[in-house]
Tab-separated table of C-alpha atoms in Angstrom:
chain	number	residue	atom	x	y	z
A	1	GLU	CA	114.120	111.812	98.542
A	2	TYR	CA	111.387	112.248	95.943
A	3	GLY	CA	111.605	116.004	96.294
A	4	ARG	CA	115.389	115.892	95.960
A	5	ALA	CA	115.224	113.647	92.893
A	6	LEU	CA	112.633	115.936	91.346
A	7	HIS	CA	114.846	118.936	92.072
A	8	ARG	CA	117.742	117.329	90.184
A	9	THR	CA	115.583	117.020	87.049
A	10	ILE	CA	114.398	120.641	87.181
A	11	SER	CA	117.340	122.824	88.205
A	12	PRO	CA	120.342	120.936	89.626
A	13	GLN	CA	122.303	124.168	90.086
A	14	GLY	CA	119.556	126.083	91.887
A	15	PRO	CA	118.270	125.902	95.465
A	16	GLU	CA	116.636	122.623	96.415
A	17	LEU	CA	112.927	122.347	95.728
A	18	THR	CA	111.097	121.872	99.018
A	19	ALA	CA	108.441	119.477	97.760
A	20	ARG	CA	106.905	117.529	100.610
A	21	ASN	CA	104.841	114.418	101.188
A	22	GLU	CA	101.575	114.369	103.126
A	23	ILE	CA	99.833	111.273	104.483
A	24	HIS	CA	96.689	110.295	102.592
A	25	GLY	CA	94.644	107.746	104.559
A	26	LYS	CA	91.597	105.842	103.311
A	27	VAL	CA	89.115	104.210	105.688
A	28	VAL	CA	87.144	101.293	104.239
A	29	LEU	CA	83.900	100.299	105.984
A	30	LYS	CA	81.430	97.528	105.138
A	31	ASP	CA	78.094	99.366	105.001
A	32	THR	CA	76.067	96.542	106.542
A	33	LEU	CA	73.256	98.948	107.482
A	34	LYS	CA	72.999	100.122	103.860
A	35	VAL	CA	73.065	103.767	104.881
A	36	ILE	CA	74.561	104.942	101.592
A	37	PRO	CA	72.852	104.028	98.280
A	38	ARG	CA	75.184	102.086	96.018
A	39	ASP	CA	74.624	104.573	93.178
A	40	ALA	CA	75.449	107.604	95.326
A	41	PRO	CA	78.151	109.960	94.004
A	42	MET	CA	81.221	111.064	95.912
A	43	VAL	CA	80.005	113.366	98.689
A	44	ILE	CA	82.172	116.044	100.328
A	45	CYS	CA	81.368	118.243	103.332
A	46	ASP	CA	83.189	121.567	102.956
A	47	ASP	CA	81.551	123.203	105.984
A	48	PRO	CA	83.359	123.455	109.344
A	49	ILE	CA	82.498	120.468	111.519
A	50	VAL	CA	81.868	120.007	115.240
A	51	LEU	CA	82.065	116.308	116.061
A	52	PRO	CA	79.299	114.729	118.151
A	53	TRP	CA	80.834	113.766	121.505
A	54	SER	CA	79.228	113.194	124.886
A	55	ASP	CA	80.395	115.389	127.778
A	56	GLU	CA	82.321	112.425	129.188
A	57	GLU	CA	84.031	111.772	125.860
A	58	LYS	CA	84.988	115.444	125.556
A	59	GLU	CA	86.517	115.358	129.021
A	60	ASP	CA	88.586	112.286	128.140
A	61	LEU	CA	89.770	113.804	124.853
A	62	ASN	CA	90.746	117.093	126.495
A	63	SER	CA	92.789	115.220	129.074
A	64	MET	CA	94.752	113.494	126.293
A	65	GLY	CA	95.917	116.752	124.672
A	66	GLY	CA	97.324	117.041	121.155
A	67	LEU	CA	95.136	115.875	118.288
A	68	ALA	CA	92.629	114.277	120.676
A	69	GLN	CA	91.991	117.620	122.363
A	70	ARG	CA	91.664	119.365	119.003
A	71	LEU	CA	88.889	116.945	118.061
A	72	THR	CA	86.603	118.681	120.566
A	73	GLU	CA	86.943	121.982	118.679
A	74	THR	CA	85.513	123.189	115.369
A	75	LEU	CA	87.345	121.310	112.610
A	76	PRO	CA	87.957	122.107	108.931
A	77	GLY	CA	85.708	120.562	106.307
A	78	GLY	CA	86.858	118.182	103.610
A	79	VAL	CA	85.624	114.852	104.976
A	80	HIS	CA	84.236	112.793	102.115
A	81	LEU	CA	83.104	109.360	100.996
A	82	ARG	CA	82.057	107.379	97.990
A	83	PRO	CA	80.554	103.910	97.550
A	84	TYR	CA	83.070	101.142	96.965
A	85	PRO	CA	82.447	97.734	95.335
A	86	SER	CA	80.728	94.900	97.256
A	87	GLY	CA	78.872	97.173	99.671
A	88	PHE	CA	81.881	98.983	101.126
A	89	LEU	CA	82.394	102.714	101.691
A	90	LEU	CA	85.652	104.568	101.021
A	91	MET	CA	86.060	107.492	103.444
A	92	LEU	CA	88.749	110.147	103.911
A	93	TRP	CA	89.538	113.235	105.983
A	94	ASP	CA	93.035	114.492	105.300
A	95	PHE	CA	93.133	117.125	108.042
A	96	VAL	CA	93.772	114.406	110.656
A	97	HIS	CA	97.293	113.758	109.323
A	98	ALA	CA	97.973	117.215	107.841
A	99	ASP	CA	100.414	118.187	110.610
A	100	VAL	CA	102.345	114.917	110.612
A	101	VAL	CA	105.927	115.515	109.477
A	102	VAL	CA	106.836	112.836	106.917
A	103	PRO	CA	110.573	112.029	106.777
A	104	ASP	CA	112.483	112.062	103.519
A	105	PRO	CA	112.458	109.468	102.062
A	106	PRO	CA	108.933	108.624	103.275
A	107	PRO	CA	108.543	105.262	105.024
A	108	GLU	CA	106.839	102.476	103.129
A	109	ASN	CA	104.708	101.515	106.138
A	110	ILE	CA	102.502	104.408	107.250
A	111	VAL	CA	101.397	104.757	110.869
A	112	PHE	CA	97.882	106.208	110.913
A	113	GLU	CA	96.306	107.957	113.885
A	114	GLU	CA	94.587	105.400	116.123
A	115	LEU	CA	91.373	107.438	116.257
A	116	TYR	CA	91.281	108.041	112.500
A	117	PRO	CA	88.467	105.600	111.518
A	118	GLU	CA	86.154	106.787	114.287
A	119	VAL	CA	86.907	110.449	113.607
A	120	VAL	CA	86.088	110.028	109.905
A	121	ILE	CA	82.790	108.272	110.641
A	122	ARG	CA	81.863	110.918	113.220
A	123	GLY	CA	82.695	113.691	110.786
A	124	LEU	CA	80.587	112.156	108.041
A	125	SER	CA	77.705	111.559	110.452
A	126	VAL	CA	77.312	115.327	110.787
A	127	MET	CA	76.476	115.452	107.080
A	128	ILE	CA	74.827	112.009	106.858
A	129	PRO	CA	73.006	111.330	110.194
A	130	GLY	CA	72.344	107.701	109.258
A	131	LEU	CA	76.029	106.931	109.853
A	132	LYS	CA	75.577	107.672	113.578
A	133	ALA	CA	74.199	104.148	113.870
A	134	TYR	CA	77.778	102.869	113.575
A	135	LEU	CA	79.049	104.958	116.508
A	136	SER	CA	77.365	102.975	119.292
A	137	ASP	CA	79.328	99.862	118.342
A	138	MET	CA	82.269	100.806	116.133
A	139	PRO	CA	82.494	98.362	113.211
A	140	ARG	CA	85.691	96.842	111.930
A	141	THR	CA	87.412	99.048	109.398
A	142	THR	CA	90.509	98.888	107.217
A	143	VAL	CA	92.864	101.853	106.870
A	144	ASP	CA	95.217	102.078	103.927
A	145	GLY	CA	96.744	104.822	101.850
A	146	GLY	CA	99.869	106.523	100.636
A	147	TYR	CA	101.233	110.031	100.181
A	148	TYR	CA	100.316	113.205	98.356
A	149	MET	CA	103.331	115.053	96.952
A	150	LYS	CA	102.890	118.816	97.252
A	151	ALA	CA	104.908	121.722	95.911
A	152	PRO	CA	105.414	124.751	98.190
A	153	ASP	CA	102.436	126.585	96.658
A	154	ASN	CA	100.283	123.425	96.367
A	155	LYS	CA	100.046	123.738	92.571
A	156	PRO	CA	101.028	121.018	90.061
A	157	LEU	CA	104.472	120.821	88.467
A	158	ILE	CA	104.031	120.406	84.713
A	159	GLY	CA	106.639	121.046	82.040
A	160	LYS	CA	110.104	120.148	80.756
A	161	GLY	CA	112.945	118.880	82.911
A	162	THR	CA	116.612	119.603	82.364
A	163	LEU	CA	117.334	116.147	80.922
A	164	PRO	CA	116.795	115.533	77.188
A	165	ASN	CA	113.267	114.369	76.355
A	166	TYR	CA	112.352	114.393	80.046
A	167	PHE	CA	109.011	115.876	81.060
A	168	ILE	CA	107.414	116.358	84.468
A	169	CYS	CA	103.764	116.028	85.526
A	170	THR	CA	103.373	115.642	89.271
A	171	GLY	CA	102.226	117.355	92.452
A	172	LEU	CA	98.469	117.240	91.799
A	173	SER	CA	98.158	116.735	95.584
A	174	GLY	CA	94.847	114.930	95.800
A	175	TYR	CA	93.169	116.325	92.707
A	176	GLY	CA	94.663	113.861	90.235
A	177	ILE	CA	91.404	112.435	88.900
A	178	MET	CA	89.862	115.872	88.421
A	179	GLY	CA	93.001	117.611	87.195
A	180	SER	CA	94.554	114.883	85.046
A	181	PRO	CA	92.727	115.739	81.759
A	182	ALA	CA	93.962	119.350	81.826
A	183	ALA	CA	97.381	118.302	83.146
A	184	GLY	CA	97.742	115.726	80.370
A	185	GLU	CA	96.725	118.250	77.726
A	186	LEU	CA	99.314	120.763	78.970
A	187	LEU	CA	102.012	118.089	79.111
A	188	ALA	CA	101.199	117.029	75.538
A	189	LYS	CA	101.681	120.614	74.350
A	190	TYR	CA	105.187	120.576	75.831
A	191	ILE	CA	106.010	117.227	74.259
A	192	TYR	CA	104.755	118.199	70.803
A	193	GLN	CA	106.103	121.759	71.086
A	194	LEU	CA	102.699	123.336	70.579
A	195	PRO	CA	101.749	126.870	71.715
A	196	LEU	CA	101.319	126.946	75.481
A	197	PRO	CA	98.314	128.443	77.296
A	198	SER	CA	98.689	131.622	79.321
A	199	TYR	CA	98.706	129.715	82.625
A	200	ALA	CA	101.602	127.410	81.691
A	201	ASN	CA	104.217	129.436	83.577
A	202	GLU	CA	102.098	129.286	86.747
A	203	LEU	CA	102.510	125.500	86.734
A	204	ALA	CA	106.011	125.257	85.271
A	205	PRO	CA	108.399	123.232	87.483
A	206	TRP	CA	111.108	125.894	87.197
A	207	ARG	CA	108.854	128.663	88.542
A	208	PHE	CA	110.479	128.384	91.977
A	209	TYR	CA	113.829	129.378	90.504
A	210	ASP	CA	112.414	132.547	88.953
A	211	PRO	CA	113.298	135.510	91.251
A	212	ASN	CA	110.095	137.242	90.183
A	213	PHE	CA	108.016	134.277	91.330
A	214	LYS	CA	109.576	133.670	94.734
A	215	PRO	CA	107.807	136.526	96.563
A	216	SER	CA	104.458	134.937	95.680
A	217	ILE	CA	105.427	131.719	97.476
A	218	THR	CA	105.591	133.372	100.881
A	219	LYS	CA	102.270	135.105	100.305
A	220	THR	CA	100.404	131.981	99.197
A	221	LYS	CA	98.482	130.218	101.948
A	222	GLU	CA	99.152	126.512	101.790
A	223	LEU	CA	95.920	124.603	101.282
């Protein structure tokens, strides 16, 4: 529904914009063992990861099939954490839910994968061995989150809508904190009718209705 509503503000007469939602789950853990210093920065592992499983655990996971079986293989990087107030850790690994098809409109209550907290801790333990101490007796965790809205080419949508005095700045798909200063600056240039930078058309919401841009969509690997 969000994608359809966005489409109506960009080009109501053109083909529907296939924006999609992706589950974004956050695991919160009380770091009782004080593995992570409270002043540590956000830490991301971009290397491929092989999770530490015993032979018996691998056998059980392979017998389950689906995502469980995939967890015994080499997995994409991207698992990350940062300290959270009051001695908690905030941990994420979006690949776990990347293949989940989210209906439109997306449900308010998200169903997260049952193994998600353990998988995230195991993934982080490859980068931070001290976290392995939590695997022998899995601690209580809280899982919460929402959705990332992504355009077909996984780039932001920034520019004017078709309605008077209506401007669009969305689709930062997980990079909102890092990308918001530049996104806000570009949006301000539209609002105040200032000269636009050379990359403005690459992020313009109407780019998907430009026949010269469409071929690049099919060639762009979705991140």
